[in-house]
Amino acid sequence: MASLLLLTLFLCFTFTAIPFFSPVTAEPEAKTYIFRVDSFSKPAVFPTHYHWYSSEFTEPVNILHVYDNVFHGFSASLSPSQAASVLQHPSILATFEDRRRQLHTTRSPQFLGLRNQKGLWSESDYGSDVIVGVLDTGIWPERRSFSDLNLGPVPTRWKGVCETGAKFTSRNCNRKIIGARFFSKGHEAAPGFGPIGGGINDTVEFRSPRDADGHGTHTASTAAGRHAFRASMSGYASGIAKGVAPKARLAVYKVCWKNSGCFDSDILAAFDAAVSDGVDVISISIGGGDGISSPYYLDPIAIGAYGAVARGVFVSSSAGNDGPNGMSVTNLSPWLTTVGAGTIDRNFPAEVILGDGRKLSGVSLYAGKPLDGKMYSIVYPGKSGVLSASLCMENSLDPHLVRGKIVICDRGSNPRVAKGLVVSKAGGVGMILTNGVSNGEGLVGDAHMIPTCAVGANEGDAIKAYISKNPTAAATINFHGTIIGVKPAPVVASFSGRGPNGLNPEILKPDLIAPGVNILAAWTDAVGPTGLDLDHRKAEFNILSGTSMACPHVSGAAALLKSAHPDWSPAAIRSAMMTTANLVDNRLLPMTDEATGKPATPYDYGAGHLNLDLALDPGLVYDLANQDYVSFLCAIEYGPKTIQVITKSPVNCPMRKPLPENLNYPSIAALFSTATKGVSSKTFFRTVTNVGDANAVYSVKIEAPKGVTVSVKPAKLGFSEKIRKLSYYVTITVDSKNLVLNDSGAVFGSLSWVDGKHVVRSPIVVTQMSPL
């Protein structure tokens, strides 16, 4: 009877409604499309949106995901003609093609200012009962970092599940890993990855939340790993490994698959599930691999993050690894916290000793048999002018040239560790990995399989010059283990994504930086520490670098702050981190840029380097609500229908257009037109909320950018029990004749509110842009 009723309802509706899909001739190759649907258009006869979407197709269609929480709509595998037909339906607000994205691939908690006996760890009980959702490659649950020893019951608000699959059972979840899911439908439907491409390769992957790549295990343990004693990677970085929020609970969402990346449709489904499951924090170290930032309404990470933040979930994301180029930062939406990478005060030194006695410094995580000081001939295949040989690409080296020698390989194109395998296959005994101009002096350690030392561009040039002048050039490589207390630190990593913001330069991105170079964390047993198929070594822990490693530090930090301040919004948590961030290194000098050795700027580090010792008690915060983000979207001239793609609910923009720079952000970016001559001014509006002592009085302190005048009204803010929020105006005035921009095309300063206890600092960026 029930089935007859459903059939009757289906027939009644399909005779009167406009179908999503009209029959067309089948096309040879389908693609995955994500459709944003106006949820308010669903006829009441359908119990769920899935029933509605399914009924609207007049022939069977492969619906992959239905989105209900952060986004209303569905993804489906369709031919382009079918997709075009669906777009004609009046309930469809937008569509975008599924896109493949890439992962942005110990001692760091102490480096952030965390201490065992006092401060944020003790105030937050190490993040106990806060739930961190990690969207990544899954998890290796047996690691000590994921023990649930002495943890209390799973929080009662948790509504998630522990999905089972290949080598992953319900017993792999516990009171630490309280939930695990995997999302592969978008991946399997993608051309070249689906049935035609063979789908998931079960010989190297697990159809389950189990991690075959290692990246997800590493990021999860960085954010929330338990204390693990006698941790190291082959003797490097030995000590106690622990995440930033050791007692926080983990919810795992596997959206990325070994060797094939992560697809938007699966990422959006994971956001949808995570919010429904009840996570408090989402960590996503994923971004576009093409260096192009999509508008917010075409970016599923931005859309999913908005839906999460709108429900009170803090979302941290990686800034990308395309630095030091300007405008290389990714994940730009203002509701996301975008994290760049810095170094910590630990390094893994190695040195190249040349035949003439010179010693050139580098880094390495090589743990095999050393060269024991023996000198070997060195050769640079790139001397021939063949690019592939200079990069040590597969099958590019002549065994007669390199056998028994140390080979110089230029960084770029193929993985750094893969170059060593190419050298080894050709008979080489070791490798010197040299940076080019784009990488400068920025170095990261790798667990090489042959004796290898990575050196900066200057050292690389010196070695190549030595070879060109000495037909009998020789060298050896020495390895010096682990050293701590390195100065200077932090330094902005050369690879870290840089500003300005390529979509809306009125919003400074990245927001801040965190440890992202040579980070020790848990690892999978499925692959060796290099991740190469031929690397059969097993490692409980691995050392990786990337903004992927920086992002989970901020995710763990957000868990601690959420535990200590349950009533704080995602924007308040971000503000606390940004306004208390460090600008100096451990020499008490301004932070420098690894790529150039020069002082870094807010385009490199945003508000500064994460300092959790101060973020617990920031004094004032710059808070934001959903309507503030809607006003920002109106300000950048998105129409109501376009905004609804992001916000789910219909919106109305005010008659008087708001200004994007008036979003209540903890930083200020002033853009002036190059066409404006003489004196010009811009005024910004900000509101601060007192989260410190009730009767505090703050005075403004201004460090004006060179050639710029900055004034603030009022210059004092007095709070009380009844007055917790106060607003102020900032006027920035420039004279085009006196404004001299630096190499990055801007000048920088700051505005701080001080009360004798707190310094609530906001960076100021002033730049000129050509009119469109």
PDB file of C-alpha atoms in Angstrom, residues 127-132 153-160 178 248-249 274-281 313 559 562-563 566:
ATOM      1  CA  GLY A 127      40.815  20.242  24.725  1.00  0.00           C
ATOM      2  CA  SER A 128      38.812  17.505  26.436  1.00  0.00           C
ATOM      3  CA  ASP A 129      35.440  16.757  24.798  1.00  0.00           C
ATOM      4  CA  VAL A 130      35.932  19.181  21.894  1.00  0.00           C
ATOM      5  CA  ILE A 131      35.440  17.295  18.611  1.00  0.00           C
ATOM      6  CA  VAL A 132      37.857  17.971  15.755  1.00  0.00           C
ATOM      7  CA  PRO A 153      32.860   8.792  27.553  1.00  0.00           C
ATOM      8  CA  VAL A 154      32.132   9.987  24.029  1.00  0.00           C
ATOM      9  CA  PRO A 155      30.320  13.360  24.252  1.00  0.00           C
ATOM     10  CA  THR A 156      26.573  12.762  24.286  1.00  0.00           C
ATOM     11  CA  ARG A 157      25.985  15.356  21.564  1.00  0.00           C
ATOM     12  CA  TRP A 158      27.949  13.251  19.064  1.00  0.00           C
ATOM     13  CA  LYS A 159      25.696  11.886  16.305  1.00  0.00           C
ATOM     14  CA  GLY A 160      28.297  10.437  13.939  1.00  0.00           C
ATOM     15  CA  ILE A 178      34.848   8.679  17.941  1.00  0.00           C
ATOM     16  CA  ALA A 248      40.233  16.450  21.984  1.00  0.00           C
ATOM     17  CA  ARG A 249      38.167  13.822  20.177  1.00  0.00           C
ATOM     18  CA  ALA A 274      30.686  16.649   9.811  1.00  0.00           C
ATOM     19  CA  VAL A 275      28.256  19.437  10.689  1.00  0.00           C
ATOM     20  CA  SER A 276      25.409  16.968  11.087  1.00  0.00           C
ATOM     21  CA  ASP A 277      27.590  14.695  13.218  1.00  0.00           C
ATOM     22  CA  GLY A 278      28.340  17.488  15.684  1.00  0.00           C
ATOM     23  CA  VAL A 279      31.995  18.474  15.251  1.00  0.00           C
ATOM     24  CA  ASP A 280      33.248  21.701  16.848  1.00  0.00           C
ATOM     25  CA  VAL A 281      36.283  22.247  14.602  1.00  0.00           C
ATOM     26  CA  VAL A 313      31.959  25.322  13.713  1.00  0.00           C
ATOM     27  CA  ALA A 559      39.875  23.146  20.062  1.00  0.00           C
ATOM     28  CA  LYS A 562      36.701  26.360  22.319  1.00  0.00           C
ATOM     29  CA  SER A 563      37.133  24.187  25.399  1.00  0.00           C
ATOM     30  CA  PRO A 566      32.609  27.446  24.888  1.00  0.00           C
TER      31      PRO A 566
END
